[in-house]
XYZ file of C-alpha atoms in Angstrom:
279
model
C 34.622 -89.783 24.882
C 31.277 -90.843 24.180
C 29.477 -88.830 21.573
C 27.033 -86.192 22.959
C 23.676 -86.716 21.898
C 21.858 -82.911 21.706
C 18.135 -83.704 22.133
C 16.871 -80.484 20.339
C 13.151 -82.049 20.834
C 12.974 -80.243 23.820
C 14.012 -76.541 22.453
C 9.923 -76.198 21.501
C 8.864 -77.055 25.145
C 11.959 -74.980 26.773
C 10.889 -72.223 24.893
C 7.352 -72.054 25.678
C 8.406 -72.496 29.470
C 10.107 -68.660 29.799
C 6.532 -67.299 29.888
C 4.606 -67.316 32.692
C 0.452 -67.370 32.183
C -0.005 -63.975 33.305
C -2.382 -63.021 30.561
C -4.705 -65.120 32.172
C -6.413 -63.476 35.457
C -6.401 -65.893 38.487
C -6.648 -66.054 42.145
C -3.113 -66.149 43.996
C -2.287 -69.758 45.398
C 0.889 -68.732 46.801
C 0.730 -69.359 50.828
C 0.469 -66.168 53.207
C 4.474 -67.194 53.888
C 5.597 -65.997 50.429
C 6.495 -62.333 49.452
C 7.514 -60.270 46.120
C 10.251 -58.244 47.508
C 9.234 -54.736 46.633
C 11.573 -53.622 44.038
C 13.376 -55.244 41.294
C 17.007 -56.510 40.584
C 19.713 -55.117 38.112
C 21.393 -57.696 36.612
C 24.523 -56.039 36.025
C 26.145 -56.392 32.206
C 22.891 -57.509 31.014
C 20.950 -54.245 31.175
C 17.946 -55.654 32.923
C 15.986 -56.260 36.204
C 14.468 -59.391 37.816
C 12.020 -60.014 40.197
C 12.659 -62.296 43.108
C 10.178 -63.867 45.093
C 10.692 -64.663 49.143
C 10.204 -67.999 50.962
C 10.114 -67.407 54.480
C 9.243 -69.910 57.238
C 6.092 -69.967 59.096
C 7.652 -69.168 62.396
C 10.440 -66.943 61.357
C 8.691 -63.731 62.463
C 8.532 -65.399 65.877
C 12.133 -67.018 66.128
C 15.390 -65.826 66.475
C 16.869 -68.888 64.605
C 19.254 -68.393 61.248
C 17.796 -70.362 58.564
C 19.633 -72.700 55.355
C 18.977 -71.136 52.279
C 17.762 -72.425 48.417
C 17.863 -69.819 45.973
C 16.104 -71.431 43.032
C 15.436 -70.633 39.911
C 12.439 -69.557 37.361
C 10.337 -67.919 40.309
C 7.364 -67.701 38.948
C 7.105 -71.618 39.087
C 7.504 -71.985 42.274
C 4.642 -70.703 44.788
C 1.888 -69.267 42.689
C -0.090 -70.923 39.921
C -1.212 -67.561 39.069
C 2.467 -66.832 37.459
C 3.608 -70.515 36.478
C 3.793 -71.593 33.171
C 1.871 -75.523 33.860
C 1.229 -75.639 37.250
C 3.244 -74.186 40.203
C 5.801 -76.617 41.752
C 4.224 -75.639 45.018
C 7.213 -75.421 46.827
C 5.592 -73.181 49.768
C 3.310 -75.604 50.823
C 5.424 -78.565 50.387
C 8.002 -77.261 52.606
C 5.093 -75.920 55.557
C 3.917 -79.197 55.606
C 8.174 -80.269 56.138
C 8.519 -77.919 58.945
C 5.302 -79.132 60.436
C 6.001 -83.162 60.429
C 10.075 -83.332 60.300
C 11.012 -79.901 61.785
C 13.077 -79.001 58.258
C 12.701 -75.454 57.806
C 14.659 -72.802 55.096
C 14.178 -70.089 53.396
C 13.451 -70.131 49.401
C 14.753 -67.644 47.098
C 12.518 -67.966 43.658
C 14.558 -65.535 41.108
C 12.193 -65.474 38.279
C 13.118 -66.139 34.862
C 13.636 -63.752 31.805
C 10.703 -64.822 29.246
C 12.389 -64.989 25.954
C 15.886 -64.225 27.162
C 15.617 -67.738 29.494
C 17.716 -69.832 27.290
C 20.755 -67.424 27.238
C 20.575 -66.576 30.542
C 20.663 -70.370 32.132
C 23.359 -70.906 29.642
C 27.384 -70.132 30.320
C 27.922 -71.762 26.831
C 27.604 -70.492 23.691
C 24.397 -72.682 21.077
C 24.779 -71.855 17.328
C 20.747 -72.067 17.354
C 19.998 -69.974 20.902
C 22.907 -67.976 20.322
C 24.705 -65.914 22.979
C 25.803 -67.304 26.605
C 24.987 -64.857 29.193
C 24.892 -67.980 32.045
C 27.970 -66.675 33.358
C 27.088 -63.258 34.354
C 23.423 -64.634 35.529
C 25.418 -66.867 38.333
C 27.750 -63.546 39.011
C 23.986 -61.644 39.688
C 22.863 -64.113 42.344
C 26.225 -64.674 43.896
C 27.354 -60.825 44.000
C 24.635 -59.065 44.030
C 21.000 -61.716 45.214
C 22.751 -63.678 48.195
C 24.547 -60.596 49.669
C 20.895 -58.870 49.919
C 19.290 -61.665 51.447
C 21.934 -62.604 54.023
C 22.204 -59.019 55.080
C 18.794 -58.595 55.372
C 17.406 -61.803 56.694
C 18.295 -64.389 59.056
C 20.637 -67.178 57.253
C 22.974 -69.574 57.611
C 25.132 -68.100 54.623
C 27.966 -70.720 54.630
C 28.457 -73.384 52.102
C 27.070 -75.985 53.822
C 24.000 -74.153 54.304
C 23.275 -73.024 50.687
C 21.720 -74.856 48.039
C 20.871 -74.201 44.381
C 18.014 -75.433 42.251
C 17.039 -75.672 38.591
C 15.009 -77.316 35.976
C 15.784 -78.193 32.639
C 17.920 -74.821 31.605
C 17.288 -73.917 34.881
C 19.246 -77.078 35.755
C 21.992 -76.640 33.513
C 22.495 -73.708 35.270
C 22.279 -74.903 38.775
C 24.984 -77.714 37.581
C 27.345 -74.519 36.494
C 26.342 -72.502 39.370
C 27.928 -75.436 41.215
C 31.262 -75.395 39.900
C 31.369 -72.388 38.868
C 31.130 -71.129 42.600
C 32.494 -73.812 44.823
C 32.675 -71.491 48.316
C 29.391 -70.509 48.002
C 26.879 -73.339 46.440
C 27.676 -76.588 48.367
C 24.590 -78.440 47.333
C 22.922 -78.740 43.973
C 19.282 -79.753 43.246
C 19.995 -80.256 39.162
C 16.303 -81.668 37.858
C 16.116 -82.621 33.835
C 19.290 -80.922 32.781
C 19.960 -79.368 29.503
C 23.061 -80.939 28.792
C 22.070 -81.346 25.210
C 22.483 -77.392 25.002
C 26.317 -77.728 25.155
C 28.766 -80.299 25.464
C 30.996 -78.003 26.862
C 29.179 -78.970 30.131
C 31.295 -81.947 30.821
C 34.845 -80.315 29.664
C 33.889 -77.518 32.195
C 32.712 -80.220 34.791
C 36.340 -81.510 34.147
C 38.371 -78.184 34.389
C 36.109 -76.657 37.479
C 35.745 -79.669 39.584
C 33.049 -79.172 42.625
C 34.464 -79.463 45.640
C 34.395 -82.612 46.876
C 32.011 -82.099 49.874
C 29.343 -80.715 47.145
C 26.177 -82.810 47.172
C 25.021 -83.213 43.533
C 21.153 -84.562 42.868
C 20.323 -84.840 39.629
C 16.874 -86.105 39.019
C 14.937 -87.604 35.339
C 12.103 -89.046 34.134
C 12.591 -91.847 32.098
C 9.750 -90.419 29.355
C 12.133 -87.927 29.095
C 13.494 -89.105 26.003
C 17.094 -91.273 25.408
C 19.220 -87.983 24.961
C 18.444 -87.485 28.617
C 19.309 -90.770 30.078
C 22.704 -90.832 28.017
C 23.429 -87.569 28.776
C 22.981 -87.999 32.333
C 24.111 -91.600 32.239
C 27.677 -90.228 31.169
C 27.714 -87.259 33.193
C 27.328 -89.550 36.201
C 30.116 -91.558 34.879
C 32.311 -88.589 34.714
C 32.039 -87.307 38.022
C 32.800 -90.825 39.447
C 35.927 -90.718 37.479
C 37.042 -87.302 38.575
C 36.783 -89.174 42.303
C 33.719 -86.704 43.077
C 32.462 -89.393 46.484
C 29.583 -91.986 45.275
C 27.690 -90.541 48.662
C 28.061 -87.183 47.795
C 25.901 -87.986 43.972
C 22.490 -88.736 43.840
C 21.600 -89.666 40.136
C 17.692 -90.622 40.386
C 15.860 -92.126 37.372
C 11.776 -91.409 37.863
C 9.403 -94.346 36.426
C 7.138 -92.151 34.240
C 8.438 -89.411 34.533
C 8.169 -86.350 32.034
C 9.626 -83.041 31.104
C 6.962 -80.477 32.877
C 6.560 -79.125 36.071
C 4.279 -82.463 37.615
C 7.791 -84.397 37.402
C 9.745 -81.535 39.804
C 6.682 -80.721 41.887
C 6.722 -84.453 43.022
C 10.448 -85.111 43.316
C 11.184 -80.976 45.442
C 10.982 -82.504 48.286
C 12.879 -85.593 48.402
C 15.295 -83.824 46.504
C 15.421 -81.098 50.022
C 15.286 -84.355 52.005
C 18.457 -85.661 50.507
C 20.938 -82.694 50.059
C 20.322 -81.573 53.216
C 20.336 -85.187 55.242
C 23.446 -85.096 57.399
């Protein structure tokens, strides 16, 4: 097995990534299609509440259609710049502007992040420096108790087919586990700079919990990303082609230039939508 390389470089940018720049009072860019759901969360065994933030489509006040669903993670990235760490990833107008010119609609479930609890919670695997893996029982929280309130309360498609995950960096560590992890309900992945550094017990699990083979897996880096990255990902590719997982079923896409922040997944959202949701 070729020997995992941990590229701990990134464990100062990770970390400064679980706050959002709320101390900082700004105008709301979020679009007029985005809520806060009113309450907060519990996520159970973890003693703590989270926030999750509501993508609906434009016309989905005036339709009676059922809608795919993303739930993705570290909310308060996604819509608003107000609450992102470096710049939102402006997922609510990237996917108007979809609906508007190629008729792709969905609805977006932003769970936000925990500040300085981030690592351990987008982790299922134990890091002698982060310490505690609390990944596990994150994934339980969206699939038990975050996709049961949403399908019962808005209008989805809730099969497998029709439900997609997304992360970045921890986030996509845990979006790649998520995937595994919980094969009848996560059929697609959106995995963007993965923390596979964080544990090599990534790949054993990837072994031991294949996805099922219908799964569409996208994993997306910039090649400024540093070499732990592309070997990492490099080998992780090569895995899942052993394990049989179908070559049109994998997207592994290397970005020219691209870098570890939130420009890199902003620019890359949508054609990562595009792909695991292409027929």
């Amino acid at each position: 097995m070729m020997r995992f390389l941990s590229s701990i470089c990134f464990s100062a940018l990770l970390l400064a990534c679980t706050e959002s720049s709320t101390t900082v009072s700004m105008p709301s860019t979020a679009a007029a299609n985005v809520q806060e759901l009113p309450f907060e969360f519990v996520v159970d065994g973890l003693d703590r509440q989270r926030k999750v933030r509501l993508y609906l489509p434009t016309d989905y006040q005036t339709s009676e259609q059922s809608y795919p669903v993303i739930y993705m993670l570290d909310g308060q990235n996604l819509f608003d710049d107000a609450t992102a760490y470096a710049g939102e990833w402006g997922v609510d107008e990237t996917l108007n502007q979809m609906a508007t010119t190629e008729g792709l609609k969905f609805i977006v479930v932003g769970i936000d992040n925990g500040g300085d609890k981030r690592m351990n919670e987008y982790s299922p695997w134990v890091n002698k420096r982060f310490g505690a893996a609390q990944g596990a029982l994150f994934t339980t929280f969206i699939v038990d108790v975050v996709k049961p309130f949403i399908d019962n309360n808005y209008r989805t498609l809730d099969d497998v087919e029709h439900t997609a995950i997304i992360g970045s960096s921890m986030g996509g560590l845990l979006a790649h586990y998520a995937l595994h992890a919980h094969p009848q309900i996560f059929g697609k992945a959106g995995i963007f700079s993965p923390s596979y550094w964080y544990s090599a017990d990534v790949f054993t699990y990837s072994k031991d919990h294949k996805a099922s083979l219908d799964a569409k897996i996208y994993v997306m880096y910039g090649d400024k990303e540093g070499d732990g990255m592309i070997v990492d990902t490099t080998y992780m590719q090569q895995q899942l082609r052993e394990q049989g997982h179908p070559r049109q079923n994998m997207l592994f896409k290397r970005v020219l230039g691209g870098e570890h922040n939130e420009a890199l997944w902003r620019s890359q959202f949508a054609d990562a939508v595009r792909w695991l949701f292409s027929s």
